[in-house]
Tab-separated table of C-alpha atoms in Angstrom:
chain	number	residue	atom	x	y	z
A	8	MET	CA	77.085	-201.999	126.285
A	9	THR	CA	76.682	-201.316	122.576
A	10	ALA	CA	80.445	-200.926	122.090
A	11	VAL	CA	81.052	-204.342	123.699
A	12	SER	CA	78.316	-206.148	121.793
A	13	GLU	CA	79.450	-204.918	118.369
A	14	PRO	CA	82.889	-206.661	118.518
A	15	ARG	CA	81.175	-209.824	119.771
A	16	ASN	CA	78.704	-209.706	116.909
A	17	ALA	CA	81.563	-209.144	114.486
A	18	LYS	CA	83.471	-212.137	115.874
A	19	THR	CA	80.353	-214.314	115.681
A	20	ALA	CA	79.744	-213.246	112.103
A	21	THR	CA	83.373	-213.995	111.234
A	22	LYS	CA	83.183	-217.471	112.776
A	23	THR	CA	79.899	-218.177	110.982
A	24	SER	CA	81.370	-217.022	107.692
A	25	ALA	CA	84.458	-219.204	108.209
A	26	LEU	CA	82.272	-222.215	109.026
A	27	ARG	CA	80.203	-221.632	105.891
A	28	GLU	CA	83.352	-221.386	103.792
A	29	THR	CA	84.783	-224.586	105.284
A	30	LEU	CA	81.517	-226.421	104.670
A	31	ARG	CA	81.369	-225.129	101.106
A	32	ARG	CA	84.931	-226.186	100.288
A	33	SER	CA	84.642	-229.629	101.861
A	34	ALA	CA	81.037	-230.484	100.920
A	35	VAL	CA	81.913	-233.200	98.403
A	36	PHE	CA	84.522	-234.745	100.712
A	37	LEU	CA	82.073	-234.809	103.619
A	38	ILE	CA	79.356	-236.484	101.563
A	39	LEU	CA	81.858	-238.956	100.095
A	40	ALA	CA	83.174	-239.817	103.575
A	41	ALA	CA	79.611	-240.290	104.821
A	42	LEU	CA	78.814	-242.616	101.900
A	43	VAL	CA	81.954	-244.696	102.517
A	44	LEU	CA	81.130	-244.963	106.222
A	45	ILE	CA	77.511	-245.977	105.607
A	46	PHE	CA	78.379	-248.564	102.956
A	47	SER	CA	81.245	-249.967	105.050
A	48	LEU	CA	79.026	-250.452	108.072
A	49	ALA	CA	76.283	-252.026	105.975
A	50	GLU	CA	78.635	-254.250	103.958
A	51	PRO	CA	82.182	-254.867	105.325
A	52	ALA	CA	83.368	-256.137	101.918
A	53	PHE	CA	82.946	-252.609	100.544
A	54	LEU	CA	86.305	-251.420	101.914
A	55	THR	CA	88.395	-254.307	100.581
A	56	LEU	CA	91.222	-253.483	98.184
A	57	GLY	CA	89.674	-255.581	95.437
A	58	ASN	CA	86.375	-253.723	95.620
A	59	LEU	CA	88.045	-250.307	95.714
A	60	MET	CA	90.072	-251.210	92.601
A	61	SER	CA	86.844	-252.395	91.015
A	62	VAL	CA	85.243	-249.013	91.734
A	63	LEU	CA	88.184	-247.143	90.215
A	64	GLN	CA	88.197	-249.382	87.152
A	65	ALA	CA	84.463	-248.836	86.692
A	66	VAL	CA	84.802	-245.038	86.763
A	67	ALA	CA	88.031	-244.741	84.753
A	68	VAL	CA	86.269	-244.317	81.395
A	69	VAL	CA	83.775	-241.821	82.828
A	70	ALA	CA	86.610	-239.805	84.389
A	71	ILE	CA	88.612	-239.718	81.144
A	72	ILE	CA	85.609	-238.648	79.066
A	73	GLY	CA	84.569	-236.208	81.795
A	74	ALA	CA	88.026	-234.635	81.639
A	75	GLY	CA	87.356	-233.819	77.989
A	76	VAL	CA	83.990	-232.311	78.886
A	77	THR	CA	85.751	-230.263	81.572
A	78	VAL	CA	88.140	-228.754	79.023
A	79	THR	CA	85.206	-227.623	76.870
A	80	LEU	CA	83.448	-226.213	79.935
A	81	ALA	CA	86.605	-224.246	80.727
A	82	ILE	CA	86.282	-222.335	77.436
A	83	GLY	CA	82.611	-221.650	78.073
A	84	GLY	CA	81.444	-224.421	75.745
A	85	PHE	CA	79.920	-227.840	76.147
A	86	ASP	CA	80.372	-231.107	74.258
A	87	LEU	CA	77.266	-233.274	74.039
A	88	SER	CA	78.829	-235.605	71.488
A	89	VAL	CA	81.298	-237.356	73.848
A	90	GLY	CA	79.057	-240.327	74.578
A	91	ALA	CA	78.387	-240.943	70.886
A	92	THR	CA	82.078	-240.451	70.095
A	93	ALA	CA	83.055	-243.057	72.684
A	94	ALA	CA	80.411	-245.509	71.424
A	95	SER	CA	81.493	-244.963	67.816
A	96	SER	CA	85.099	-245.516	68.886
A	97	VAL	CA	84.155	-248.888	70.372
A	98	MET	CA	82.599	-249.848	67.046
A	99	ALA	CA	85.516	-248.399	65.056
A	100	ALA	CA	88.098	-250.318	67.095
A	101	SER	CA	86.159	-253.556	66.688
A	102	TYR	CA	85.649	-252.994	62.949
A	103	ALA	CA	89.337	-252.196	62.450
A	104	MET	CA	90.488	-255.479	63.977
A	105	ILE	CA	87.717	-257.909	63.100
A	106	VAL	CA	86.822	-256.664	59.603
A	107	LEU	CA	89.972	-254.864	58.441
A	108	GLY	CA	92.402	-257.143	60.263
A	109	LEU	CA	94.486	-254.348	61.803
A	110	GLY	CA	96.751	-254.812	64.817
A	111	ALA	CA	96.576	-253.118	68.196
A	112	ALA	CA	98.889	-250.179	67.435
A	113	GLU	CA	97.211	-249.330	64.122
A	114	THR	CA	93.775	-249.584	65.721
A	115	VAL	CA	94.648	-247.251	68.607
A	116	VAL	CA	96.097	-244.649	66.228
A	117	LEU	CA	93.107	-244.929	63.899
A	118	VAL	CA	90.534	-244.537	66.686
A	119	LEU	CA	92.341	-241.589	68.289
A	120	ALA	CA	92.492	-239.953	64.856
A	121	PHE	CA	88.748	-240.567	64.541
A	122	GLY	CA	88.187	-238.801	67.880
A	123	ALA	CA	90.313	-235.877	66.720
A	124	LEU	CA	88.260	-235.714	63.519
A	125	VAL	CA	85.026	-235.522	65.504
A	126	GLY	CA	86.543	-232.743	67.619
A	127	ALA	CA	87.612	-230.918	64.457
A	128	VAL	CA	84.068	-231.119	63.048
A	129	ASN	CA	82.676	-229.738	66.311
A	130	ALA	CA	85.253	-226.950	66.291
A	131	PHE	CA	84.485	-226.090	62.651
A	132	LEU	CA	80.767	-225.797	63.367
A	133	ILE	CA	81.273	-223.784	66.552
A	134	VAL	CA	84.312	-221.643	65.772
A	135	ARG	CA	83.982	-221.068	62.037
A	136	LEU	CA	80.252	-221.327	61.367
A	137	LYS	CA	79.292	-219.828	64.768
A	138	VAL	CA	76.764	-222.565	65.533
A	139	PRO	CA	75.946	-222.594	69.287
A	140	ASP	CA	77.955	-225.324	70.977
A	141	LEU	CA	74.942	-227.229	72.318
A	142	LEU	CA	73.294	-227.355	68.894
A	143	ALA	CA	76.513	-228.239	67.065
A	144	THR	CA	77.536	-231.076	69.385
A	145	LEU	CA	73.953	-232.352	69.632
A	146	SER	CA	73.846	-232.594	65.824
A	147	VAL	CA	77.166	-234.442	65.754
A	148	MET	CA	75.885	-236.760	68.476
A	149	PHE	CA	72.899	-237.789	66.332
A	150	LEU	CA	75.149	-238.084	63.280
A	151	LEU	CA	77.536	-240.458	65.069
A	152	THR	CA	74.732	-242.470	66.667
A	153	GLY	CA	73.423	-243.318	63.211
A	154	LEU	CA	76.793	-243.564	61.476
A	155	GLN	CA	78.154	-246.277	63.769
A	156	LEU	CA	75.338	-248.614	62.754
A	157	ILE	CA	75.741	-248.339	58.986
A	158	PRO	CA	78.879	-250.480	58.297
A	159	THR	CA	77.379	-253.538	60.040
A	160	ALA	CA	73.676	-252.880	59.329
A	161	GLY	CA	73.027	-252.295	63.026
A	162	ARG	CA	74.731	-255.462	64.298
A	163	SER	CA	77.240	-255.644	67.138
A	164	ILE	CA	80.753	-256.562	66.025
A	165	SER	CA	82.373	-259.795	67.183
A	166	ALA	CA	84.486	-262.565	65.672
A	167	GLY	CA	82.697	-264.276	62.776
A	168	LEU	CA	80.521	-261.231	62.019
A	169	ILE	CA	78.366	-261.610	58.898
A	170	LEU	CA	78.711	-258.407	56.890
A	171	PRO	CA	75.830	-256.754	54.986
A	172	ASP	CA	77.130	-258.204	51.699
A	173	GLY	CA	76.895	-261.738	53.114
A	174	THR	CA	80.619	-262.331	53.615
A	175	LYS	CA	82.120	-263.375	56.945
A	176	ALA	CA	84.685	-261.255	58.799
A	177	LEU	CA	87.824	-263.301	59.411
A	178	GLY	CA	89.663	-261.048	61.864
A	179	ARG	CA	89.811	-261.175	65.650
A	180	TYR	CA	90.709	-258.959	68.578
A	181	ASP	CA	94.450	-258.493	69.002
A	182	PRO	CA	95.420	-259.939	72.431
A	183	SER	CA	97.760	-257.004	73.027
A	184	PHE	CA	94.833	-254.627	72.469
A	185	LEU	CA	92.794	-256.443	75.114
A	186	LEU	CA	95.570	-255.755	77.633
A	187	ILE	CA	94.547	-252.075	77.594
A	188	GLY	CA	91.325	-252.953	79.368
A	189	ARG	CA	92.141	-256.212	81.138
A	190	SER	CA	95.707	-256.040	82.469
A	191	ALA	CA	96.791	-254.652	85.837
A	192	LEU	CA	99.933	-252.893	87.029
A	193	PHE	CA	101.773	-255.168	89.508
A	194	GLY	CA	98.689	-257.359	89.337
A	195	ILE	CA	96.792	-254.842	91.517
A	196	VAL	CA	96.039	-251.558	89.739
A	197	PRO	CA	93.957	-252.056	86.556
A	198	ALA	CA	95.392	-250.534	83.376
A	199	PRO	CA	92.330	-248.251	82.876
A	200	VAL	CA	92.992	-246.764	86.329
A	201	VAL	CA	96.601	-246.074	85.353
A	202	LEU	CA	95.432	-244.363	82.154
A	203	MET	CA	92.923	-242.322	84.154
A	204	ALA	CA	95.651	-241.173	86.537
A	205	LEU	CA	97.980	-240.237	83.668
A	206	VAL	CA	95.270	-238.264	81.856
A	207	ALA	CA	94.255	-236.481	85.064
A	208	LEU	CA	97.839	-235.579	85.957
A	209	LEU	CA	98.693	-234.365	82.453
A	210	LEU	CA	95.550	-232.260	82.080
A	211	TYR	CA	95.929	-230.865	85.599
A	212	VAL	CA	99.415	-229.606	84.753
A	213	VAL	CA	98.227	-228.192	81.430
A	214	THR	CA	95.125	-226.448	82.780
A	215	GLU	CA	96.453	-225.241	86.127
A	216	ARG	CA	100.184	-224.669	85.578
A	217	THR	CA	100.662	-223.491	81.975
A	218	ARG	CA	99.871	-220.483	79.824
A	219	LEU	CA	97.531	-222.634	77.736
A	220	GLY	CA	95.475	-223.387	80.828
A	221	ARG	CA	95.205	-219.687	81.638
A	222	LEU	CA	94.068	-219.058	78.062
A	223	LEU	CA	91.402	-221.754	78.365
A	224	TYR	CA	89.887	-220.170	81.461
A	225	ALA	CA	90.319	-216.648	80.096
A	226	THR	CA	88.436	-217.613	76.935
A	227	GLY	CA	85.641	-219.115	78.984
A	228	GLY	CA	85.524	-216.173	81.381
A	229	ASN	CA	85.454	-213.389	78.799
A	230	GLU	CA	86.257	-214.340	75.224
A	231	ALA	CA	86.217	-210.767	73.944
A	232	ALA	CA	88.638	-209.590	76.633
A	233	ALA	CA	90.933	-212.565	76.002
A	234	ARG	CA	90.956	-211.764	72.280
A	235	LEU	CA	91.753	-208.103	72.949
A	236	ALA	CA	94.603	-209.237	75.210
A	237	GLY	CA	96.165	-211.035	72.259
A	238	ALA	CA	94.895	-214.601	72.721
A	239	ASN	CA	93.957	-216.589	69.641
A	240	THR	CA	90.622	-217.701	71.071
A	241	ALA	CA	89.626	-219.577	67.905
A	242	ARG	CA	92.707	-221.767	68.211
A	243	VAL	CA	92.143	-222.281	71.939
A	244	LYS	CA	88.530	-223.380	71.403
A	245	THR	CA	89.528	-225.664	68.541
A	246	LEU	CA	92.157	-227.322	70.731
A	247	ALA	CA	89.600	-227.828	73.514
A	248	TYR	CA	87.212	-229.700	71.218
A	249	LEU	CA	90.056	-231.733	69.711
A	250	LEU	CA	91.072	-232.825	73.220
A	251	SER	CA	87.487	-233.659	74.094
A	252	GLY	CA	87.082	-235.810	70.993
A	253	MET	CA	90.369	-237.659	71.530
A	254	LEU	CA	89.658	-238.333	75.209
A	255	ALA	CA	86.204	-239.666	74.308
A	256	ALA	CA	87.876	-241.913	71.723
A	257	LEU	CA	90.355	-243.094	74.379
A	258	GLY	CA	87.404	-243.963	76.595
A	259	GLY	CA	85.934	-245.983	73.727
A	260	ILE	CA	89.228	-247.829	73.260
A	261	ILE	CA	89.227	-248.847	76.929
A	262	VAL	CA	85.619	-250.048	76.729
A	263	ALA	CA	86.362	-252.062	73.588
A	264	ALA	CA	89.429	-253.609	75.225
A	265	ARG	CA	87.458	-254.579	78.322
A	266	VAL	CA	84.386	-255.971	76.558
A	267	GLY	CA	86.152	-257.555	73.584
A	268	ARG	CA	83.375	-256.774	71.106
A	269	GLY	CA	81.697	-253.829	69.435
A	270	ASP	CA	78.403	-253.467	71.270
A	271	VAL	CA	75.989	-250.998	69.664
A	272	SER	CA	74.709	-249.959	73.118
A	273	SER	CA	78.130	-249.575	74.750
A	274	GLY	CA	77.967	-245.778	75.194
A	275	ALA	CA	74.414	-245.488	76.465
A	276	SER	CA	75.193	-243.898	79.850
A	277	LEU	CA	78.626	-242.404	79.219
A	278	LEU	CA	77.370	-238.910	78.341
A	279	MET	CA	75.249	-238.402	81.445
A	280	ASP	CA	77.793	-239.949	83.816
A	281	SER	CA	80.692	-237.889	82.430
A	282	VAL	CA	78.655	-234.688	82.609
A	283	ALA	CA	77.651	-235.527	86.200
A	284	ALA	CA	81.314	-236.033	87.110
A	285	SER	CA	82.235	-232.694	85.523
A	286	LEU	CA	79.483	-230.854	87.388
A	287	ILE	CA	80.412	-232.416	90.725
A	288	GLY	CA	83.941	-231.217	89.975
A	289	PHE	CA	82.683	-227.639	90.284
A	290	ALA	CA	81.972	-228.331	93.959
A	291	VAL	CA	85.389	-229.758	94.858
A	292	LEU	CA	87.206	-227.385	97.239
A	293	GLY	CA	84.539	-224.806	96.447
A	294	LEU	CA	86.302	-223.758	93.228
A	295	ARG	CA	82.995	-223.186	91.400
A	296	ARG	CA	84.688	-223.719	88.052
A	297	PRO	CA	85.529	-226.695	85.860
A	298	ASN	CA	88.677	-228.481	86.990
A	299	VAL	CA	90.129	-231.838	86.004
A	300	LEU	CA	90.952	-233.220	89.455
A	301	GLY	CA	87.468	-232.273	90.603
A	302	THR	CA	86.028	-234.191	87.665
A	303	VAL	CA	88.017	-237.301	88.559
A	304	LEU	CA	86.840	-237.041	92.160
A	305	GLY	CA	83.298	-236.546	90.855
A	306	ALA	CA	83.584	-239.759	88.846
A	307	VAL	CA	84.876	-241.615	91.917
A	308	PHE	CA	82.030	-240.079	93.920
A	309	VAL	CA	79.430	-241.470	91.506
A	310	GLY	CA	81.265	-244.812	91.316
A	311	VAL	CA	81.318	-245.233	95.098
A	312	LEU	CA	77.620	-244.403	95.249
A	313	LEU	CA	76.592	-246.889	92.550
A	314	ASN	CA	78.905	-249.623	93.854
A	315	GLY	CA	77.563	-249.245	97.373
A	316	LEU	CA	73.954	-249.312	96.204
A	317	THR	CA	74.660	-252.428	94.146
A	318	MET	CA	76.285	-254.198	97.092
A	319	LEU	CA	73.246	-253.328	99.204
A	320	ASN	CA	70.990	-254.835	96.518
A	321	ALA	CA	69.225	-251.543	95.880
A	322	PRO	CA	66.755	-251.814	92.973
A	323	TYR	CA	68.356	-250.709	89.697
A	324	TYR	CA	65.500	-248.306	88.977
A	325	THR	CA	66.304	-246.248	92.084
A	326	GLN	CA	69.977	-245.686	91.296
A	327	ASP	CA	69.553	-242.742	88.928
A	328	PHE	CA	67.263	-241.039	91.439
A	329	VAL	CA	69.755	-241.475	94.271
A	330	LYS	CA	72.608	-240.325	92.014
A	331	GLY	CA	70.667	-237.173	91.121
A	332	ALA	CA	69.721	-236.493	94.741
A	333	VAL	CA	73.337	-236.693	95.905
A	334	LEU	CA	74.444	-234.456	93.023
A	335	VAL	CA	71.834	-231.868	94.003
A	336	ALA	CA	72.972	-232.055	97.633
A	337	ALA	CA	76.642	-231.551	96.744
A	338	LEU	CA	75.948	-228.566	94.494
A	339	ALA	CA	73.477	-227.065	96.979
A	340	LEU	CA	76.072	-227.207	99.741
A	341	THR	CA	78.653	-225.605	97.468
A	342	TYR	CA	76.568	-222.815	95.996
A	343	GLY	CA	73.886	-222.296	98.643
A	344	VAL	CA	75.399	-222.797	102.080
A	345	GLY	CA	78.611	-221.033	101.185
A	346	ARG	CA	76.874	-217.910	99.895
A	347	SER	CA	77.137	-215.004	102.249
A	348	ARG	CA	74.029	-213.174	103.234
A	349	SER	CA	73.407	-209.881	101.539
C-alpha cells in the first residue's frame, strides 16, 4: 500500500508544481485578460481599434522611459531622475524652438544630448565618486526639477512667452517637430507607438541577444565576478545610465510634440508610472528579472487599467489605489504562488 501511494503522491506533487509554475509565468497575462474582459463587458467601446490605439499612445512615453529604468535595474542600479529628465527635456525642447528659434532636427539632437549629459552626470557620481545610485539620481532629480524653472522664472513655455528680462519670445513650434507626437503611420498607428515599438525591439535585441546584454546582467548579478572575468563594469554601468538619460529625453520630446508647449508640470507622474511598468516587467513569464519586453507589457497593463477605469467613470482619486492593488497582485502571484514549499 505504501509503495503504491508514494508514486501517486509524487505525481500529485509534480502536477501541483507544474500548475504553480504555469500560474507564476502567466500571472500578468491572466490578470490583463481578466481586465480586458471586465472592461469590455462593462463598456463595449473599450475594445474598439481607436480606443486600443489611444491606450498604446498614452503608454508609449511611460514604456520608453521605463525601458531606460530597466537597463539601470539590469546592472543592479536604479535611476530616480528619469521623470525630472523627461520634464526638463519638454522644457528644453520648447525653449530651443520658441526662444532660440531652432528647427526640429536641431532641437531633437540638442535634447537627446541633454539626456546623455544627465546620464553622464549620474554615471560620474555613481561610478567614479561611488555615490549610491539612489542618492545620486535623487540629487540629480532635485537639481533638474529646479533647473528647468530658472530660464523662464517658473513659467510654462508657449508662443509669445515673456522672458524674465521683459522681452517677448518670437519663435514657435516647428510643425515637423509636432509630427513626432501627433502623426500616425498609415493614419492608424500613432507615431509615439511606432517609436515605442522600435525602442523595445532594439533594446530587446541588445539586452537578450548580444554580449553587451550579457555584460549588463552579469554586472547586476555579481559585479565583482564580472570584473574578474574581464568585463569593464565601469563602462557598462556608464552606458546604462547614458541610455536611461537619452530614453527619458526621448520621452520628453514625445510629450513636447504632443502637447505643443513646455508645461512645468508635464513630468509629474512619469517617474512612478515608468517604475511601475519596470517592476511589472519582472513578473512577465516569471523571469523575475528586469526585461524590456516585460516593461512594455507592464506599461500596457497600467494603461489598460487606467483607460478602463476612466471609461467606467471611476473617481480619479481611486485610480492610484487600484493601480497599486493590481501591481501587488501581479507580483504576489509571481513571487508567492510560484515558490515551492520548503
